[in-house]
mmCIF file of C-alpha atoms in Angstrom:
data_model
loop_
_atom_site.group_PDB
_atom_site.id
_atom_site.type_symbol
_atom_site.label_atom_id
_atom_site.label_comp_id
_atom_site.label_asym_id
_atom_site.label_seq_id
_atom_site.Cartn_x
_atom_site.Cartn_y
_atom_site.Cartn_z
ATOM 1 C CA UNK A 1 -4.573 -29.442 19.255
ATOM 2 C CA UNK A 2 -1.656 -31.050 17.450
ATOM 3 C CA UNK A 3 0.917 -29.547 15.480
ATOM 4 C CA UNK A 4 0.064 -32.004 12.804
ATOM 5 C CA UNK A 5 -3.661 -31.301 13.299
ATOM 6 C CA UNK A 6 -2.630 -27.489 12.913
ATOM 7 C CA UNK A 7 -1.132 -28.069 9.747
ATOM 8 C CA UNK A 8 -4.423 -29.295 8.404
ATOM 9 C CA UNK A 9 -5.960 -26.330 8.775
ATOM 10 C CA UNK A 10 -3.267 -24.743 7.376
ATOM 11 C CA UNK A 11 -3.855 -26.946 4.218
ATOM 12 C CA UNK A 12 -6.932 -26.401 4.060
ATOM 13 C CA UNK A 13 -6.765 -22.200 4.778
ATOM 14 C CA UNK A 14 -4.622 -22.319 1.760
ATOM 15 C CA UNK A 15 -6.825 -23.656 -0.697
ATOM 16 C CA UNK A 16 -9.295 -21.877 0.337
ATOM 17 C CA UNK A 17 -7.601 -18.620 -0.573
ATOM 18 C CA UNK A 18 -5.898 -20.062 -4.039
ATOM 19 C CA UNK A 19 -10.569 -20.220 -4.495
ATOM 20 C CA UNK A 20 -10.562 -16.819 -3.227
ATOM 21 C CA UNK A 21 -13.439 -18.563 -0.247
ATOM 22 C CA UNK A 22 -12.563 -16.112 2.219
ATOM 23 C CA UNK A 23 -15.646 -16.190 4.577
ATOM 24 C CA UNK A 24 -13.564 -19.751 4.752
ATOM 25 C CA UNK A 25 -11.062 -19.065 5.163
ATOM 26 C CA UNK A 26 -11.430 -16.275 8.335
ATOM 27 C CA UNK A 27 -13.656 -19.375 9.850
ATOM 28 C CA UNK A 28 -10.693 -21.366 9.441
ATOM 29 C CA UNK A 29 -7.911 -19.116 10.857
ATOM 30 C CA UNK A 30 -9.975 -18.807 13.839
ATOM 31 C CA UNK A 31 -9.446 -22.245 14.199
ATOM 32 C CA UNK A 32 -5.746 -22.139 13.760
ATOM 33 C CA UNK A 33 -5.407 -19.346 16.670
ATOM 34 C CA UNK A 34 -7.078 -21.155 19.150
ATOM 35 C CA UNK A 35 -5.132 -24.033 17.982
ATOM 36 C CA UNK A 36 -1.828 -21.321 18.581
ATOM 37 C CA UNK A 37 -3.471 -21.105 22.113
ATOM 38 C CA UNK A 38 -3.533 -24.468 23.258
ATOM 39 C CA UNK A 39 -0.226 -24.884 21.723
ATOM 40 C CA UNK A 40 1.191 -21.613 23.581
ATOM 41 C CA UNK A 41 2.776 -20.122 20.673
ATOM 42 C CA UNK A 42 0.525 -17.792 19.790
ATOM 43 C CA UNK A 43 3.428 -14.822 21.002
ATOM 44 C CA UNK A 44 7.083 -16.647 21.026
ATOM 45 C CA UNK A 45 8.763 -17.153 24.417
ATOM 46 C CA UNK A 46 11.654 -18.721 24.450
ATOM 47 C CA UNK A 47 10.626 -22.490 25.007
ATOM 48 C CA UNK A 48 8.470 -22.350 22.235
ATOM 49 C CA UNK A 49 9.263 -25.269 19.726
ATOM 50 C CA UNK A 50 10.988 -24.170 16.940
ATOM 51 C CA UNK A 51 7.323 -25.975 14.809
ATOM 52 C CA UNK A 52 4.998 -24.559 16.397
ATOM 53 C CA UNK A 53 6.993 -21.114 16.050
ATOM 54 C CA UNK A 54 6.996 -21.956 12.492
ATOM 55 C CA UNK A 55 3.391 -22.831 12.551
ATOM 56 C CA UNK A 56 2.399 -19.217 14.263
ATOM 57 C CA UNK A 57 4.129 -17.129 11.814
ATOM 58 C CA UNK A 58 2.360 -19.067 8.749
ATOM 59 C CA UNK A 59 -0.643 -18.670 11.342
ATOM 60 C CA UNK A 60 -0.565 -15.000 10.796
ATOM 61 C CA UNK A 61 1.077 -14.765 7.490
ATOM 62 C CA UNK A 62 -1.892 -16.293 5.929
ATOM 63 C CA UNK A 63 -4.103 -13.861 7.736
ATOM 64 C CA UNK A 64 -2.312 -10.675 6.724
ATOM 65 C CA UNK A 65 -2.452 -11.987 2.950
ATOM 66 C CA UNK A 66 -6.281 -12.519 3.815
ATOM 67 C CA UNK A 67 -7.366 -9.164 5.448
ATOM 68 C CA UNK A 68 -5.742 -7.617 2.432
ATOM 69 C CA UNK A 69 -7.501 -9.823 -0.170
ATOM 70 C CA UNK A 70 -10.508 -8.166 1.605
ATOM 71 C CA UNK A 71 -9.880 -5.116 1.805
ATOM 72 C CA UNK A 72 -9.407 -4.546 5.642
ATOM 73 C CA UNK A 73 -6.136 -2.402 6.358
ATOM 74 C CA UNK A 74 -7.106 -2.960 9.525
ATOM 75 C CA UNK A 75 -6.643 -6.153 10.132
ATOM 76 C CA UNK A 76 -3.987 -6.042 7.865
ATOM 77 C CA UNK A 77 -1.811 -4.313 10.465
ATOM 78 C CA UNK A 78 -3.131 -5.883 13.480
ATOM 79 C CA UNK A 79 -1.896 -9.251 11.606
ATOM 80 C CA UNK A 80 1.721 -7.596 11.043
ATOM 81 C CA UNK A 81 1.716 -6.001 14.245
ATOM 82 C CA UNK A 82 1.542 -10.173 15.286
ATOM 83 C CA UNK A 83 3.949 -10.567 13.584
ATOM 84 C CA UNK A 84 6.896 -8.670 14.498
ATOM 85 C CA UNK A 85 8.278 -10.578 17.745
ATOM 86 C CA UNK A 86 8.891 -13.350 15.351
ATOM 87 C CA UNK A 87 10.259 -11.549 12.336
ATOM 88 C CA UNK A 88 13.016 -10.113 15.419
ATOM 89 C CA UNK A 89 13.499 -13.443 15.718
ATOM 90 C CA UNK A 90 17.376 -15.086 15.254
ATOM 91 C CA UNK A 91 17.015 -17.389 12.490
ATOM 92 C CA UNK A 92 18.445 -20.090 14.409
ATOM 93 C CA UNK A 93 15.515 -19.836 16.467
ATOM 94 C CA UNK A 94 12.981 -19.804 13.405
ATOM 95 C CA UNK A 95 14.455 -20.168 9.671
ATOM 96 C CA UNK A 96 13.697 -17.849 7.475
ATOM 97 C CA UNK A 97 12.644 -20.510 4.767
ATOM 98 C CA UNK A 98 9.139 -20.764 4.453
ATOM 99 C CA UNK A 99 8.396 -18.025 5.670
ATOM 100 C CA UNK A 100 6.896 -14.813 3.967
ATOM 101 C CA UNK A 101 8.156 -12.141 5.594
ATOM 102 C CA UNK A 102 9.550 -9.832 2.127
ATOM 103 C CA UNK A 103 6.566 -9.875 1.020
ATOM 104 C CA UNK A 104 4.481 -8.793 4.020
ATOM 105 C CA UNK A 105 6.641 -6.231 5.260
ATOM 106 C CA UNK A 106 6.683 -5.076 1.400
ATOM 107 C CA UNK A 107 3.237 -4.541 1.342
ATOM 108 C CA UNK A 108 3.124 -2.801 5.015
ATOM 109 C CA UNK A 109 5.151 -0.548 3.247
ATOM 110 C CA UNK A 110 3.226 -0.056 0.420
ATOM 111 C CA UNK A 111 0.227 0.507 3.435
ATOM 112 C CA UNK A 112 1.971 3.215 5.090
ATOM 113 C CA UNK A 113 2.986 4.758 1.439
ATOM 114 C CA UNK A 114 -0.967 4.726 0.341
ATOM 115 C CA UNK A 115 -1.848 6.022 3.984
ATOM 116 C CA UNK A 116 0.569 9.152 3.416
ATOM 117 C CA UNK A 117 2.331 8.068 7.237
ATOM 118 C CA UNK A 118 5.770 8.621 5.212
ATOM 119 C CA UNK A 119 7.147 8.807 9.071
ATOM 120 C CA UNK A 120 6.078 5.472 9.334
ATOM 121 C CA UNK A 121 7.703 4.483 6.193
ATOM 122 C CA UNK A 122 11.329 5.315 6.809
ATOM 123 C CA UNK A 123 11.260 4.530 10.429
ATOM 124 C CA UNK A 124 10.228 0.548 8.925
ATOM 125 C CA UNK A 125 12.641 1.331 6.615
ATOM 126 C CA UNK A 126 15.651 2.441 9.268
ATOM 127 C CA UNK A 127 15.018 -1.021 11.109
ATOM 128 C CA UNK A 128 15.288 -3.279 8.603
ATOM 129 C CA UNK A 129 18.671 -1.452 7.571
ATOM 130 C CA UNK A 130 20.046 -3.004 10.770
ATOM 131 C CA UNK A 131 17.929 -6.391 10.829
ATOM 132 C CA UNK A 132 19.863 -9.687 10.190
ATOM 133 C CA UNK A 133 18.206 -9.614 6.564
ATOM 134 C CA UNK A 134 19.469 -6.243 5.516
ATOM 135 C CA UNK A 135 21.131 -7.796 2.983
ATOM 136 C CA UNK A 136 18.165 -9.275 0.915
ATOM 137 C CA UNK A 137 15.977 -6.893 1.766
ATOM 138 C CA UNK A 138 18.697 -4.312 -0.435
ATOM 139 C CA UNK A 139 17.313 -6.838 -3.652
ATOM 140 C CA UNK A 140 14.022 -7.700 -2.516
ATOM 141 C CA UNK A 141 11.052 -7.393 -5.481
ATOM 142 C CA UNK A 142 8.334 -6.676 -1.873
ATOM 143 C CA UNK A 143 11.003 -4.906 -1.040
ATOM 144 C CA UNK A 144 12.350 -2.203 -3.835
ATOM 145 C CA UNK A 145 8.638 -1.283 -5.075
ATOM 146 C CA UNK A 146 7.226 0.484 -2.649
ATOM 147 C CA UNK A 147 10.587 1.256 -1.989
ATOM 148 C CA UNK A 148 10.846 2.687 -5.715
ATOM 149 C CA UNK A 149 7.660 3.800 -5.654
ATOM 150 C CA UNK A 150 8.551 6.186 -2.208
ATOM 151 C CA UNK A 151 11.159 7.846 -4.417
ATOM 152 C CA UNK A 152 9.245 8.858 -7.302
ATOM 153 C CA UNK A 153 6.653 10.454 -5.704
ATOM 154 C CA UNK A 154 9.087 12.475 -4.258
ATOM 155 C CA UNK A 155 10.485 13.230 -7.307
ATOM 156 C CA UNK A 156 6.738 13.902 -8.321
ATOM 157 C CA UNK A 157 6.929 11.493 -11.506
ATOM 158 C CA UNK A 158 3.612 10.490 -10.985
ATOM 159 C CA UNK A 159 4.223 8.696 -14.340
ATOM 160 C CA UNK A 160 6.951 6.305 -13.049
ATOM 161 C CA UNK A 161 4.078 5.606 -10.864
ATOM 162 C CA UNK A 162 1.035 4.561 -12.455
ATOM 163 C CA UNK A 163 3.021 2.781 -14.871
ATOM 164 C CA UNK A 164 4.508 0.502 -11.761
ATOM 165 C CA UNK A 165 0.972 0.029 -10.461
ATOM 166 C CA UNK A 166 -0.147 -1.454 -13.783
ATOM 167 C CA UNK A 167 -1.443 -5.453 -12.698
ATOM 168 C CA UNK A 168 1.103 -7.218 -14.530
ATOM 169 C CA UNK A 169 4.031 -5.421 -13.408
ATOM 170 C CA UNK A 170 3.248 -5.490 -9.313
ATOM 171 C CA UNK A 171 4.883 -8.134 -7.171
ATOM 172 C CA UNK A 172 1.951 -10.094 -6.398
ATOM 173 C CA UNK A 173 -2.140 -9.769 -6.747
ATOM 174 C CA UNK A 174 -2.390 -8.148 -3.127
ATOM 175 C CA UNK A 175 -0.007 -5.262 -3.668
ATOM 176 C CA UNK A 176 -2.752 -4.217 -6.111
ATOM 177 C CA UNK A 177 -5.121 -3.357 -3.242
ATOM 178 C CA UNK A 178 -3.020 -0.883 -1.793
ATOM 179 C CA UNK A 179 -1.649 -0.038 -5.080
ATOM 180 C CA UNK A 180 -5.052 1.128 -6.056
ATOM 181 C CA UNK A 181 -5.296 3.581 -2.947
ATOM 182 C CA UNK A 182 -2.108 5.221 -3.680
ATOM 183 C CA UNK A 183 -3.515 5.686 -7.302
ATOM 184 C CA UNK A 184 -6.753 7.642 -5.756
ATOM 185 C CA UNK A 185 -4.294 9.061 -3.573
ATOM 186 C CA UNK A 186 -2.315 11.030 -6.312
ATOM 187 C CA UNK A 187 -5.195 11.523 -8.695
ATOM 188 C CA UNK A 188 -7.554 12.725 -5.808
ATOM 189 C CA UNK A 189 -3.716 15.912 -5.282
ATOM 190 C CA UNK A 190 -3.629 16.186 -8.862
ATOM 191 C CA UNK A 191 -7.462 17.036 -8.751
ATOM 192 C CA UNK A 192 -7.768 19.206 -6.041
ATOM 193 C CA UNK A 193 -3.975 21.205 -7.952
ATOM 194 C CA UNK A 194 -6.363 21.562 -11.447
ATOM 195 C CA UNK A 195 -8.785 22.902 -9.974
ATOM 196 C CA UNK A 196 -6.959 25.714 -8.533
ATOM 197 C CA UNK A 197 -5.062 26.526 -11.629
ATOM 198 C CA UNK A 198 -7.351 25.978 -14.349
ATOM 199 C CA UNK A 199 -11.222 27.287 -15.486
ATOM 200 C CA UNK A 200 -11.587 24.494 -17.568
ATOM 201 C CA UNK A 201 -9.739 21.428 -19.511
ATOM 202 C CA UNK A 202 -10.511 19.662 -22.611
ATOM 203 C CA UNK A 203 -11.933 16.144 -20.753
ATOM 204 C CA UNK A 204 -8.856 14.096 -23.542
ATOM 205 C CA UNK A 205 -6.059 15.929 -21.552
ATOM 206 C CA UNK A 206 -7.903 15.474 -17.876
ATOM 207 C CA UNK A 207 -7.838 11.518 -18.770
ATOM 208 C CA UNK A 208 -4.003 11.761 -18.950
ATOM 209 C CA UNK A 209 -4.143 14.438 -16.217
ATOM 210 C CA UNK A 210 -5.941 12.014 -13.777
ATOM 211 C CA UNK A 211 -4.145 8.759 -15.672
ATOM 212 C CA UNK A 212 -7.828 7.521 -16.157
ATOM 213 C CA UNK A 213 -8.537 5.074 -18.887
ATOM 214 C CA UNK A 214 -11.584 6.302 -20.809
ATOM 215 C CA UNK A 215 -13.404 10.076 -21.149
ATOM 216 C CA UNK A 216 -16.086 7.848 -19.997
ATOM 217 C CA UNK A 217 -13.826 7.440 -16.349
ATOM 218 C CA UNK A 218 -12.817 11.035 -16.607
ATOM 219 C CA UNK A 219 -16.775 12.009 -16.240
ATOM 220 C CA UNK A 220 -17.790 9.787 -13.864
ATOM 221 C CA UNK A 221 -14.887 11.457 -11.643
ATOM 222 C CA UNK A 222 -15.576 15.177 -12.816
ATOM 223 C CA UNK A 223 -20.030 14.481 -11.666
ATOM 224 C CA UNK A 224 -18.207 12.829 -8.290
ATOM 225 C CA UNK A 225 -15.935 16.092 -7.685
ATOM 226 C CA UNK A 226 -19.015 18.506 -8.896
ATOM 227 C CA UNK A 227 -17.112 19.648 -12.132
ATOM 228 C CA UNK A 228 -19.252 20.279 -15.029
ATOM 229 C CA UNK A 229 -19.034 18.548 -18.177
ATOM 230 C CA UNK A 230 -20.097 20.259 -21.602
ATOM 231 C CA UNK A 231 -18.895 20.281 -25.184
ATOM 232 C CA UNK A 232 -16.044 18.125 -24.763
ATOM 233 C CA UNK A 233 -14.281 19.842 -21.480
ATOM 234 C CA UNK A 234 -14.605 19.862 -17.588
ATOM 235 C CA UNK A 235 -15.270 23.202 -16.162
ATOM 236 C CA UNK A 236 -14.346 23.877 -12.078
ATOM 237 C CA UNK A 237 -16.633 25.556 -10.147
ATOM 238 C CA UNK A 238 -15.169 27.302 -7.968
ATOM 239 C CA UNK A 239 -12.432 28.931 -11.158
ATOM 240 C CA UNK A 240 -15.963 30.026 -12.769
ATOM 241 C CA UNK A 241 -17.045 31.530 -9.805
ATOM 242 C CA UNK A 242 -13.586 33.066 -9.267
ATOM 243 C CA UNK A 243 -13.174 33.686 -13.134
ATOM 244 C CA UNK A 244 -10.266 33.622 -15.163
ATOM 245 C CA UNK A 245 -7.149 33.566 -13.331
ATOM 246 C CA UNK A 246 -3.135 34.985 -14.243
ATOM 247 C CA UNK A 247 -0.479 33.310 -15.766
ATOM 248 C CA UNK A 248 1.302 34.127 -12.188
ATOM 249 C CA UNK A 249 -2.060 33.100 -10.857
ATOM 250 C CA UNK A 250 -2.166 29.782 -12.076
ATOM 251 C CA UNK A 251 1.437 29.296 -11.995
ATOM 252 C CA UNK A 252 1.349 29.945 -8.129
ATOM 253 C CA UNK A 253 -1.713 27.346 -8.137
ATOM 254 C CA UNK A 254 0.514 24.934 -10.072
ATOM 255 C CA UNK A 255 3.119 24.927 -7.012
ATOM 256 C CA UNK A 256 0.952 22.814 -4.970
ATOM 257 C CA UNK A 257 2.990 20.284 -5.790
ATOM 258 C CA UNK A 258 6.090 21.481 -5.347
ATOM 259 C CA UNK A 259 4.763 22.582 -1.783
ATOM 260 C CA UNK A 260 4.064 19.413 -0.937
ATOM 261 C CA UNK A 261 7.470 17.899 -2.047
ATOM 262 C CA UNK A 262 8.727 20.621 0.255
ATOM 263 C CA UNK A 263 6.736 20.103 3.015
ATOM 264 C CA UNK A 264 7.218 15.634 2.857
ATOM 265 C CA UNK A 265 11.490 16.750 2.782
ATOM 266 C CA UNK A 266 10.849 19.268 6.066
ATOM 267 C CA UNK A 267 9.112 15.951 7.569
ATOM 268 C CA UNK A 268 12.392 13.728 7.021
ATOM 269 C CA UNK A 269 13.663 16.306 8.444
ATOM 270 C CA UNK A 270 12.571 15.849 11.401
ATOM 271 C CA UNK A 271 12.577 11.716 11.465
ATOM 272 C CA UNK A 272 16.752 11.982 10.784
#
């Protein structure tokens, strides 16, 4: 396959993604990767021509974005790993223009954050800080988005995280996928703390506490966790069995979030 043939395939992949035809995009990606093999460009070597390097990077980046839109984090991670040798090339060999390194890297940071992999998150950040593009990353919206989210999580400012993950505030459509996962993780943590701290809560309060859009969403969430919904309130079965807690016990249970933050800080110490 020639570089011209591969370029034509990549144009079709772009078109498929714009029409949300992910099945066709995936099939074309397979052809594109076979083309890279024929050009000996799937992995960069000292003899790989600059044109082939750029086509390889574009192919793998399209694969990464397709995986996200298909909500396939494992596939996305594989593409990110394949892209690293290309991202590590000096700009003299592979110009930054035309690439999507910051977007892909920011998405990977967000994935690590949503999975609770704080060690991986900070290891990648440290690598970016000493890279050739470190200065540009400091002001890049794709990189700074997950960085700010992590800072707010550390502070326990869940309302700021919630606001930033609204569709109109995410840097691109793909970021919405992992943002949803992250909010789900936060919501589960808040729910677990609520179960330990309270015997019951008004549905209206739970809606705000859990960052849900409607009381119907609260009821569905409650039923999924086997909570009891009755007379406009949510009752936590565990607490109903154990009886009402004292004010001191509630404060201790509510302190779980603080303990998590302390544990997170300790984890960071092991990275430094």
